[in-house]
mmCIF file of C-alpha atoms in Angstrom:
data_model
loop_
_atom_site.group_PDB
_atom_site.id
_atom_site.type_symbol
_atom_site.label_atom_id
_atom_site.label_comp_id
_atom_site.label_asym_id
_atom_site.label_seq_id
_atom_site.Cartn_x
_atom_site.Cartn_y
_atom_site.Cartn_z
ATOM 1 C CA MET A 161 179.412 87.487 143.268
ATOM 2 C CA ALA A 162 176.197 87.477 141.434
ATOM 3 C CA LYS A 163 176.440 87.549 137.717
ATOM 4 C CA THR A 164 174.742 90.306 135.824
ATOM 5 C CA VAL A 165 172.933 89.048 132.719
ATOM 6 C CA ILE A 166 172.752 91.627 129.986
ATOM 7 C CA SER A 167 169.868 91.007 127.568
ATOM 8 C CA PRO A 168 170.467 91.595 123.906
ATOM 9 C CA ALA A 169 169.032 94.813 122.610
ATOM 10 C CA ILE A 170 165.566 94.461 121.135
ATOM 11 C CA PRO A 171 165.311 96.397 117.890
ATOM 12 C CA PRO A 172 162.525 98.945 117.831
ATOM 13 C CA THR A 173 159.369 97.924 116.042
ATOM 14 C CA SER A 174 159.339 99.365 112.542
ATOM 15 C CA PRO A 175 156.212 101.291 111.532
ATOM 16 C CA PRO A 176 153.847 99.629 109.026
ATOM 17 C CA PRO A 177 154.526 100.457 105.398
ATOM 18 C CA PRO A 178 152.442 103.296 104.015
ATOM 19 C CA THR A 179 149.203 102.376 102.267
ATOM 20 C CA PRO A 180 149.698 102.565 98.498
ATOM 21 C CA PRO A 181 147.566 105.159 96.737
ATOM 22 C CA GLY A 182 144.344 103.920 95.172
ATOM 23 C CA PRO A 183 140.707 103.278 96.002
ATOM 24 C CA ALA A 184 139.995 102.556 99.617
ATOM 25 C CA ARG A 185 139.505 98.919 100.424
ATOM 26 C CA THR A 186 136.387 97.783 102.184
ATOM 27 C CA ARG A 187 135.949 94.818 104.405
ATOM 28 C CA PRO A 188 134.434 91.784 102.653
ATOM 29 C CA ASN A 189 131.516 91.743 105.039
ATOM 30 C CA ALA A 190 130.977 95.491 105.078
ATOM 31 C CA ARG A 191 127.425 96.350 104.048
ATOM 32 C CA ALA A 192 127.069 99.179 101.554
ATOM 33 C CA ARG A 193 124.839 101.898 102.892
ATOM 34 C CA LEU A 194 122.681 104.183 100.834
ATOM 35 C CA PRO A 195 123.353 107.879 101.248
ATOM 36 C CA ARG A 196 120.985 109.454 103.739
ATOM 37 C CA TRP A 197 119.551 111.771 101.113
ATOM 38 C CA TRP A 198 118.584 108.755 98.990
ATOM 39 C CA VAL A 199 116.661 107.311 101.916
ATOM 40 C CA LEU A 200 114.897 110.615 102.525
ATOM 41 C CA LEU A 201 114.059 110.895 98.835
ATOM 42 C CA GLY A 202 112.623 107.384 98.860
ATOM 43 C CA VAL A 203 110.453 108.156 101.872
ATOM 44 C CA LEU A 204 109.237 111.364 100.206
ATOM 45 C CA VAL A 205 108.359 109.584 96.961
ATOM 46 C CA ALA A 206 106.531 106.831 98.869
ATOM 47 C CA ASN A 207 104.467 109.394 100.766
ATOM 48 C CA VAL A 208 103.584 111.288 97.590
ATOM 49 C CA ALA A 209 102.581 108.006 95.909
ATOM 50 C CA ILE A 210 100.347 107.009 98.829
ATOM 51 C CA ILE A 211 98.675 110.429 98.870
ATOM 52 C CA ALA A 212 98.115 110.245 95.102
ATOM 53 C CA VAL A 213 96.540 106.791 95.403
ATOM 54 C CA LEU A 214 94.248 107.851 98.244
ATOM 55 C CA TYR A 215 93.226 111.006 96.372
ATOM 56 C CA ASN A 216 92.321 109.115 93.188
ATOM 57 C CA MET A 217 90.739 105.991 94.679
ATOM 58 C CA ARG A 218 87.116 105.306 93.795
ATOM 59 C CA ARG A 219 84.444 102.765 94.648
ATOM 60 C CA GLY A 220 81.335 102.002 92.653
ATOM 61 C CA ALA A 221 80.341 102.841 89.082
ATOM 62 C CA VAL A 222 81.099 106.568 89.144
ATOM 63 C CA GLU A 223 81.735 107.532 85.533
ATOM 64 C CA ASP A 224 78.668 108.136 83.339
ATOM 65 C CA ARG A 225 80.279 105.987 80.656
ATOM 66 C CA ILE A 226 79.661 102.822 82.681
ATOM 67 C CA ALA A 227 77.144 103.823 85.384
ATOM 68 C CA ASN A 228 73.550 102.605 85.089
ATOM 69 C CA PRO A 229 71.382 105.649 85.953
ATOM 70 C CA ASP A 230 68.352 103.434 86.647
ATOM 71 C CA VAL A 231 69.924 101.645 89.631
ATOM 72 C CA GLU A 232 70.753 102.995 93.076
ATOM 73 C CA GLY A 233 73.160 101.238 95.360
ATOM 74 C CA ALA A 234 74.690 97.898 94.433
ATOM 75 C CA PRO A 235 72.020 95.171 94.378
ATOM 76 C CA ARG A 236 73.237 91.724 93.425
ATOM 77 C CA PRO A 237 71.007 89.328 91.444
ATOM 78 C CA VAL A 238 73.364 86.400 92.160
ATOM 79 C CA ARG A 239 74.548 84.630 95.295
ATOM 80 C CA PHE A 240 78.283 84.597 95.866
ATOM 81 C CA LEU A 241 80.228 81.820 97.581
ATOM 82 C CA PHE A 242 78.577 80.608 100.821
ATOM 83 C CA GLY A 243 75.997 83.377 100.422
ATOM 84 C CA LYS A 244 78.404 85.989 101.826
ATOM 85 C CA SER A 245 77.971 89.534 100.571
ATOM 86 C CA ASP A 246 81.152 91.066 102.002
ATOM 87 C CA TRP A 247 83.770 89.216 99.987
ATOM 88 C CA ILE A 248 85.060 92.460 98.452
ATOM 89 C CA VAL A 249 86.009 93.768 101.896
ATOM 90 C CA MET A 250 87.805 90.518 102.657
ATOM 91 C CA HIS A 251 89.622 90.582 99.310
ATOM 92 C CA GLU A 252 90.872 94.107 99.863
ATOM 93 C CA ALA A 253 91.853 93.535 103.490
ATOM 94 C CA GLY A 254 93.796 90.454 102.413
ATOM 95 C CA TRP A 255 95.415 92.443 99.613
ATOM 96 C CA VAL A 256 96.591 95.180 102.012
ATOM 97 C CA LEU A 257 98.078 92.603 104.382
ATOM 98 C CA THR A 258 99.768 90.844 101.460
ATOM 99 C CA VAL A 259 101.267 94.068 100.129
ATOM 100 C CA VAL A 260 102.630 95.030 103.547
ATOM 101 C CA ALA A 261 104.119 91.566 104.096
ATOM 102 C CA VAL A 262 105.649 91.457 100.600
ATOM 103 C CA VAL A 263 107.183 94.941 100.889
ATOM 104 C CA VAL A 264 108.707 94.180 104.293
ATOM 105 C CA ALA A 265 110.069 90.829 103.107
ATOM 106 C CA PHE A 266 111.409 92.407 99.917
ATOM 107 C CA VAL A 267 113.278 95.132 101.819
ATOM 108 C CA LEU A 268 114.770 92.626 104.253
ATOM 109 C CA PHE A 269 115.913 90.286 101.483
ATOM 110 C CA TRP A 270 117.237 93.189 99.416
ATOM 111 C CA ARG A 271 119.403 94.316 102.354
ATOM 112 C CA LYS A 272 120.787 90.801 102.714
ATOM 113 C CA TYR A 273 120.970 89.933 98.992
ATOM 114 C CA PRO A 274 121.081 93.248 97.115
ATOM 115 C CA LYS A 275 120.216 93.064 93.402
ATOM 116 C CA HIS A 276 119.452 89.340 93.623
ATOM 117 C CA PRO A 277 117.937 88.088 90.324
ATOM 118 C CA VAL A 278 114.831 86.694 92.025
ATOM 119 C CA LEU A 279 114.161 90.087 93.613
ATOM 120 C CA LEU A 280 114.666 91.760 90.242
ATOM 121 C CA MET A 281 112.148 89.341 88.728
ATOM 122 C CA LEU A 282 109.614 90.237 91.398
ATOM 123 C CA LEU A 283 109.998 93.880 90.403
ATOM 124 C CA ALA A 284 109.638 93.022 86.713
ATOM 125 C CA SER A 285 106.521 90.949 87.425
ATOM 126 C CA THR A 286 105.001 93.952 89.147
ATOM 127 C CA GLY A 287 106.053 96.280 86.338
ATOM 128 C CA ILE A 288 103.881 94.609 83.706
ATOM 129 C CA VAL A 289 100.781 95.810 85.567
ATOM 130 C CA TRP A 290 100.728 98.797 83.194
ATOM 131 C CA LEU A 291 99.298 96.438 80.546
ATOM 132 C CA ASP A 292 96.543 95.068 82.761
ATOM 133 C CA PRO A 293 93.700 97.219 81.314
ATOM 134 C CA VAL A 294 94.456 95.807 77.858
ATOM 135 C CA MET A 295 94.597 92.285 79.250
ATOM 136 C CA ASN A 296 91.227 92.787 80.929
ATOM 137 C CA TRP A 297 89.776 93.985 77.641
ATOM 138 C CA ALA A 298 91.026 91.026 75.593
ATOM 139 C CA PRO A 299 89.396 88.158 77.590
ATOM 140 C CA TYR A 300 86.239 90.115 78.647
ATOM 141 C CA ALA A 301 87.423 90.270 82.285
ATOM 142 C CA VAL A 302 84.894 92.548 84.022
ATOM 143 C CA TYR A 303 85.715 93.683 87.569
ATOM 144 C CA ASN A 304 83.156 94.365 90.284
ATOM 145 C CA PRO A 305 82.692 98.173 90.352
ATOM 146 C CA GLN A 306 82.603 98.067 94.160
ATOM 147 C CA VAL A 307 86.265 97.121 94.351
ATOM 148 C CA THR A 308 88.589 100.068 95.008
ATOM 149 C CA HIS A 309 89.781 101.283 91.629
ATOM 150 C CA TRP A 310 91.390 104.057 89.603
ATOM 151 C CA PRO A 311 89.202 106.749 87.997
ATOM 152 C CA GLU A 312 87.343 105.150 85.092
ATOM 153 C CA ASN A 313 88.018 108.078 82.741
ATOM 154 C CA TRP A 314 91.828 107.819 82.763
ATOM 155 C CA PRO A 315 92.966 107.024 79.174
ATOM 156 C CA LEU A 316 94.736 103.704 79.726
ATOM 157 C CA VAL A 317 92.550 102.632 82.649
ATOM 158 C CA SER A 318 89.380 103.171 80.597
ATOM 159 C CA LEU A 319 90.290 100.221 78.367
ATOM 160 C CA SER A 320 89.145 97.872 81.127
ATOM 161 C CA PRO A 321 85.528 96.844 80.539
ATOM 162 C CA THR A 322 84.344 98.389 83.814
ATOM 163 C CA VAL A 323 87.045 99.422 86.313
ATOM 164 C CA GLU A 324 90.773 98.887 86.861
ATOM 165 C CA PRO A 325 91.310 97.856 90.517
ATOM 166 C CA PHE A 326 94.259 98.498 92.796
ATOM 167 C CA ILE A 327 94.354 94.821 93.681
ATOM 168 C CA VAL A 328 96.296 93.935 90.521
ATOM 169 C CA LEU A 329 99.371 95.660 91.982
ATOM 170 C CA SER A 330 100.164 92.344 93.703
ATOM 171 C CA TYR A 331 100.993 90.578 90.422
ATOM 172 C CA LEU A 332 104.434 89.527 91.662
ATOM 173 C CA THR A 333 102.809 86.864 93.862
ATOM 174 C CA PHE A 334 100.960 85.518 90.815
ATOM 175 C CA TYR A 335 103.293 85.412 87.820
ATOM 176 C CA ALA A 336 106.474 84.666 89.772
ATOM 177 C CA GLY A 337 104.811 82.318 92.262
ATOM 178 C CA PRO A 338 105.038 78.978 90.366
ATOM 179 C CA TYR A 339 108.823 79.353 90.059
ATOM 180 C CA PHE A 340 109.410 78.565 93.736
ATOM 181 C CA PRO A 341 107.796 75.100 93.916
ATOM 182 C CA ALA A 342 109.159 74.285 90.444
ATOM 183 C CA ILE A 343 112.797 75.054 91.332
ATOM 184 C CA TRP A 344 112.406 73.134 94.607
ATOM 185 C CA ILE A 345 111.292 70.056 92.663
ATOM 186 C CA VAL A 346 113.990 70.424 89.988
ATOM 187 C CA ARG A 347 116.846 70.728 92.499
ATOM 188 C CA ARG A 348 115.737 67.650 94.394
ATOM 189 C CA LEU A 349 115.304 65.597 91.248
ATOM 190 C CA GLN A 350 118.762 66.634 90.058
ATOM 191 C CA ALA A 351 120.332 65.663 93.382
ATOM 192 C CA ARG A 352 118.510 62.335 93.504
ATOM 193 C CA ARG A 353 118.924 61.162 89.900
ATOM 194 C CA GLY A 354 122.395 62.402 89.074
ATOM 195 C CA PRO A 355 123.960 64.295 86.170
ATOM 196 C CA ASP A 356 122.871 61.823 83.478
ATOM 197 C CA ALA A 357 119.145 62.153 84.160
ATOM 198 C CA PHE A 358 116.861 64.125 81.845
ATOM 199 C CA VAL A 359 116.205 66.711 84.550
ATOM 200 C CA SER A 360 119.948 67.450 84.763
ATOM 201 C CA ARG A 361 120.628 67.441 81.019
ATOM 202 C CA HIS A 362 117.522 69.517 80.152
ATOM 203 C CA PRO A 363 116.754 71.602 83.237
ATOM 204 C CA LEU A 364 115.018 74.427 81.356
ATOM 205 C CA VAL A 365 112.640 72.037 79.611
ATOM 206 C CA THR A 366 111.870 70.384 82.951
ATOM 207 C CA MET A 367 111.342 73.768 84.603
ATOM 208 C CA GLY A 368 109.039 74.885 81.799
ATOM 209 C CA LEU A 369 106.887 71.755 82.032
ATOM 210 C CA LEU A 370 106.668 71.975 85.817
ATOM 211 C CA ILE A 371 105.735 75.660 85.749
ATOM 212 C CA PHE A 372 103.044 74.938 83.152
ATOM 213 C CA VAL A 373 101.430 72.263 85.334
ATOM 214 C CA ILE A 374 101.818 74.182 88.590
ATOM 215 C CA GLY A 375 100.794 77.497 87.011
ATOM 216 C CA PHE A 376 97.741 75.984 85.312
ATOM 217 C CA ALA A 377 96.464 74.549 88.600
ATOM 218 C CA TYR A 378 97.428 77.653 90.593
ATOM 219 C CA ASP A 379 95.629 79.987 88.203
ATOM 220 C CA ALA A 380 92.511 77.821 88.016
ATOM 221 C CA ILE A 381 92.138 77.566 91.806
ATOM 222 C CA LEU A 382 92.838 81.248 92.401
ATOM 223 C CA GLU A 383 90.615 82.582 89.619
ATOM 224 C CA ILE A 384 87.666 80.288 90.304
ATOM 225 C CA PHE A 385 87.746 81.439 93.925
ATOM 226 C CA CYS A 386 87.884 85.118 92.900
ATOM 227 C CA ILE A 387 85.013 84.699 90.440
ATOM 228 C CA ARG A 388 82.826 82.757 92.857
ATOM 229 C CA THR A 389 83.350 85.474 95.468
ATOM 230 C CA GLY A 390 82.291 88.247 93.085
ATOM 231 C CA LEU A 391 85.618 89.999 92.479
ATOM 232 C CA TYR A 392 85.220 89.795 88.696
ATOM 233 C CA ILE A 393 83.656 87.749 85.908
ATOM 234 C CA TYR A 394 84.486 86.646 82.397
ATOM 235 C CA SER A 395 81.440 88.137 80.719
ATOM 236 C CA GLN A 396 81.961 86.127 77.496
ATOM 237 C CA VAL A 397 83.755 82.795 77.049
ATOM 238 C CA ILE A 398 84.138 80.071 74.455
ATOM 239 C CA PRO A 399 81.769 77.286 75.532
ATOM 240 C CA PHE A 400 84.355 74.610 74.665
ATOM 241 C CA GLY A 401 87.020 74.289 77.337
ATOM 242 C CA SER A 402 85.142 76.476 79.820
ATOM 243 C CA LEU A 403 83.599 75.582 83.175
ATOM 244 C CA TRP A 404 79.965 76.433 83.984
ATOM 245 C CA ALA A 405 79.381 78.146 80.630
ATOM 246 C CA GLY A 406 76.395 80.497 80.779
ATOM 247 C CA LYS A 407 76.530 80.934 84.561
ATOM 248 C CA PRO A 408 77.648 84.201 86.184
ATOM 249 C CA TYR A 409 80.726 82.329 87.425
ATOM 250 C CA GLN A 410 81.707 80.817 84.066
ATOM 251 C CA PHE A 411 85.457 80.354 83.661
ATOM 252 C CA PRO A 412 87.498 79.746 80.445
ATOM 253 C CA LEU A 413 89.673 77.081 82.064
ATOM 254 C CA LEU A 414 91.482 75.785 78.974
ATOM 255 C CA TRP A 415 92.088 79.243 77.562
ATOM 256 C CA GLU A 416 92.851 81.401 80.594
ATOM 257 C CA SER A 417 94.774 78.912 82.712
ATOM 258 C CA GLY A 418 96.679 77.732 79.636
ATOM 259 C CA LEU A 419 97.571 81.107 78.153
ATOM 260 C CA VAL A 420 98.555 82.693 81.457
ATOM 261 C CA THR A 421 101.473 80.262 81.736
ATOM 262 C CA LEU A 422 103.006 82.079 78.745
ATOM 263 C CA VAL A 423 104.028 84.689 81.316
ATOM 264 C CA MET A 424 104.766 82.350 84.219
ATOM 265 C CA ILE A 425 107.176 80.134 82.263
ATOM 266 C CA PRO A 426 109.648 82.833 81.148
ATOM 267 C CA ALA A 427 109.398 84.451 84.588
ATOM 268 C CA GLY A 428 110.714 81.206 86.055
ATOM 269 C CA LEU A 429 113.239 80.284 83.362
ATOM 270 C CA LEU A 430 114.953 83.680 83.413
ATOM 271 C CA VAL A 431 115.969 83.252 87.057
ATOM 272 C CA TYR A 432 117.152 79.645 86.707
ATOM 273 C CA ARG A 433 120.804 79.507 87.747
ATOM 274 C CA ASP A 434 122.857 76.909 85.843
ATOM 275 C CA ASP A 435 126.241 75.365 86.670
ATOM 276 C CA THR A 436 128.025 78.589 85.661
ATOM 277 C CA GLY A 437 126.430 80.316 88.632
ATOM 278 C CA ARG A 438 124.566 82.827 86.487
ATOM 279 C CA THR A 439 120.877 83.069 85.682
ATOM 280 C CA GLN A 440 119.520 82.931 82.161
ATOM 281 C CA ALA A 441 118.597 86.622 82.362
ATOM 282 C CA GLU A 442 122.159 87.543 83.369
ATOM 283 C CA LYS A 443 123.612 85.481 80.520
ATOM 284 C CA LEU A 444 121.220 87.024 78.007
ATOM 285 C CA ALA A 445 122.015 90.555 79.188
ATOM 286 C CA HIS A 446 125.742 89.793 78.882
ATOM 287 C CA ARG A 447 125.306 88.351 75.401
ATOM 288 C CA LEU A 448 123.355 91.410 74.268
ATOM 289 C CA ARG A 449 125.954 93.667 75.920
ATOM 290 C CA LEU A 450 123.081 95.454 77.586
ATOM 291 C CA LEU A 451 124.179 98.053 80.155
ATOM 292 C CA GLY A 452 127.458 96.245 80.760
ATOM 293 C CA HIS A 453 128.549 98.853 83.291
ATOM 294 C CA ARG A 454 125.357 98.191 85.271
ATOM 295 C CA PRO A 455 124.799 94.412 85.124
ATOM 296 C CA ALA A 456 121.883 94.352 87.566
ATOM 297 C CA LEU A 457 120.021 97.008 85.599
ATOM 298 C CA GLY A 458 120.740 95.131 82.368
ATOM 299 C CA THR A 459 119.377 91.925 83.915
ATOM 300 C CA PHE A 460 116.225 93.732 85.034
ATOM 301 C CA ALA A 461 115.777 95.237 81.552
ATOM 302 C CA VAL A 462 115.931 91.763 79.989
ATOM 303 C CA MET A 463 113.351 90.459 82.451
ATOM 304 C CA PHE A 464 111.008 93.395 81.930
ATOM 305 C CA VAL A 465 111.144 93.227 78.126
ATOM 306 C CA VAL A 466 110.693 89.448 77.975
ATOM 307 C CA LEU A 467 107.744 89.523 80.398
ATOM 308 C CA ASN A 468 106.065 92.290 78.416
ATOM 309 C CA ILE A 469 106.453 90.287 75.194
ATOM 310 C CA ALA A 470 105.031 87.221 76.937
ATOM 311 C CA TYR A 471 102.134 89.275 78.299
ATOM 312 C CA PHE A 472 101.409 90.550 74.790
ATOM 313 C CA ALA A 473 101.367 86.921 73.597
ATOM 314 C CA TYR A 474 98.795 86.110 76.293
ATOM 315 C CA GLY A 475 96.625 89.033 75.173
ATOM 316 C CA ALA A 476 97.066 88.151 71.498
ATOM 317 C CA GLY A 477 95.568 84.709 72.115
ATOM 318 C CA PHE A 478 92.423 86.250 73.561
ATOM 319 C CA ALA A 479 92.403 88.960 70.884
ATOM 320 C CA VAL A 480 92.057 86.213 68.267
ATOM 321 C CA ILE A 481 89.151 84.731 70.211
ATOM 322 C CA ARG A 482 87.595 88.166 70.402
ATOM 323 C CA ALA A 483 88.101 88.976 66.710
ATOM 324 C CA THR A 484 86.568 85.668 65.602
ATOM 325 C CA LYS A 485 83.513 86.194 67.874
ATOM 326 C CA SER A 486 84.092 82.743 69.363
ATOM 327 C CA ALA A 487 83.267 83.786 72.942
ATOM 328 C CA THR A 488 79.508 83.383 72.526
ATOM 329 C CA SER A 489 78.550 82.286 76.049
ATOM 330 C CA VAL A 490 77.578 85.238 78.261
ATOM 331 C CA ALA A 491 77.522 85.245 82.073
ATOM 332 C CA CYS A 492 73.824 85.386 82.989
ATOM 333 C CA PRO A 493 72.503 87.237 84.783
ATOM 334 C CA TRP A 494 74.704 90.328 84.630
ATOM 335 C CA PRO A 495 75.916 90.445 88.269
ATOM 336 C CA TYR A 496 76.725 94.166 88.548
ATOM 337 C CA PRO A 497 73.482 96.053 87.770
ATOM 338 C CA GLU A 498 74.836 99.401 89.028
ATOM 339 C CA ALA A 499 76.972 99.334 85.860
ATOM 340 C CA ARG A 500 75.760 99.180 82.283
ATOM 341 C CA VAL A 501 75.928 95.733 80.689
ATOM 342 C CA TYR A 502 79.252 95.326 78.886
ATOM 343 C CA ASP A 503 78.033 93.995 75.534
ATOM 344 C CA PRO A 504 80.454 94.859 72.703
ATOM 345 C CA ASN A 505 79.185 92.064 70.408
ATOM 346 C CA GLY A 506 75.471 92.247 71.226
ATOM 347 C CA PHE A 507 75.465 88.711 72.639
ATOM 348 C CA TYR A 508 73.959 89.817 75.972
ATOM 349 C CA GLU A 509 71.051 91.558 74.255
ATOM 350 C CA LYS A 510 70.609 88.553 71.979
ATOM 351 C CA ALA A 511 70.352 86.350 75.105
ATOM 352 C CA GLY A 512 67.673 88.597 76.619
ATOM 353 C CA GLN A 513 69.720 90.415 79.271
ATOM 354 C CA PRO A 514 68.014 93.776 79.964
ATOM 355 C CA GLY A 515 70.110 96.891 79.301
ATOM 356 C CA PRO A 516 71.289 99.567 79.265
ATOM 357 C CA TYR A 517 74.360 98.393 77.352
ATOM 358 C CA PHE A 518 77.743 99.846 76.588
ATOM 359 C CA GLU A 519 80.329 98.597 74.135
ATOM 360 C CA GLY A 520 83.552 99.762 75.766
ATOM 361 C CA ILE A 521 86.441 101.720 74.281
ATOM 362 C CA TRP A 522 87.853 99.261 71.733
ATOM 363 C CA SER A 523 84.632 98.072 70.099
ATOM 364 C CA GLY A 524 85.715 98.991 66.558
ATOM 365 C CA TRP A 525 88.640 97.660 64.554
ATOM 366 C CA PRO A 526 90.456 96.163 67.586
ATOM 367 C CA SER A 527 87.439 93.856 67.910
ATOM 368 C CA ALA A 528 87.284 93.266 64.136
ATOM 369 C CA GLN A 529 83.990 95.138 63.833
ATOM 370 C CA SER A 530 82.686 98.671 63.335
ATOM 371 C CA GLY A 531 81.139 99.210 66.737
ATOM 372 C CA ARG A 532 78.452 97.347 68.613
ATOM 373 C CA PRO A 533 76.110 95.650 66.114
ATOM 374 C CA ASN A 534 72.354 96.177 66.072
ATOM 375 C CA VAL A 535 70.632 93.230 67.738
ATOM 376 C CA THR A 536 66.989 92.182 67.893
ATOM 377 C CA PRO A 537 66.103 90.877 71.382
ATOM 378 C CA PRO A 538 64.570 87.379 71.445
ATOM 379 C CA ALA A 539 60.781 87.229 71.309
ATOM 380 C CA ASP A 540 60.626 84.666 74.121
ATOM 381 C CA GLY A 541 62.707 86.815 76.490
ATOM 382 C CA GLY A 542 65.861 84.688 76.157
ATOM 383 C CA ARG A 543 67.734 82.711 78.777
ATOM 384 C CA CYS A 544 69.113 85.805 80.564
ATOM 385 C CA ALA A 545 65.683 87.291 81.231
ATOM 386 C CA GLY A 546 64.396 84.626 83.630
ATOM 387 C CA ASP A 547 64.949 84.122 87.346
ATOM 388 C CA HIS A 548 68.409 82.924 88.321
ATOM 389 C CA ASP A 549 69.760 81.384 91.446
ATOM 390 C CA GLY A 550 73.346 82.220 90.533
#
């Protein structure tokens, strides 16, 4: 007779224990999504900003304050690089492509690394653009009126000697740029030489020195190219330490390329991440107990304040040069005849450059004087009155 095998009873599966009350847990890899209304608001703000920019954009010397009524069109008494006359179009086309590429890359990296300190520094580097008109005034940086610019009669914008261009909105690629090759070099030196090497024991000093060298060379190459292609000039420079003094493409190499690193160095040091895993900006924000409930916003605030202070230091260096009237070499001939000659100290008229002249907004006490001085033109015509090849 076959045996019947009776299997032991299998106890029913017990239901999972109830989830304890409290905040809902999210998966470690779950990506936080912005509310849809935030996205719509962002798109609306971006569209309004673009419309505002297009509505206010200008080209040429429009405002009577700077326009030369005796000149029609935009003749150029100097030859720009390679004899090309359309460099402004190329500059602006390149700027548009750069802005689009940077915005797309920024959004993609922000989605992958939200609130990353390097991304916050890029925002802070862009934020200091509000001071650019002052920093054009201090070193006599005169932009080509044909570049697309803001209305010349806006209060802050009018501090620029001629115009304030849109192109400066890409500052993040300039002030934050030297950090990337510098940190690449530092990390490789640390890995190769070990923890006892100078680069490992004093990483911030090493970073600062590297950014100074890289930033000095980067600024010199970039600015000389921009000046030689007619984007802007330094209308007055100190002869000592400057290249091609007296030419329309003169450049204050020692002063501009040196002082501009005062902004590049802190921009790089603040995002240096030490062995604690935190950047210097994060540590400083924590020490100051700044917006402790919003650490990313506190980190950004530290970056923005420090960069603004550094930018003021850059401008203060040129303000001293301006107040002491040390920038005696003028760029001859004046390359933008559709605009009045920017001559706050009378040095252009003293060199024989034909007018009309204008002194700019801050030609009084900010320039350590009481307005543009009276000048007697040279009897022999002066060096700016002759023919120039540029």
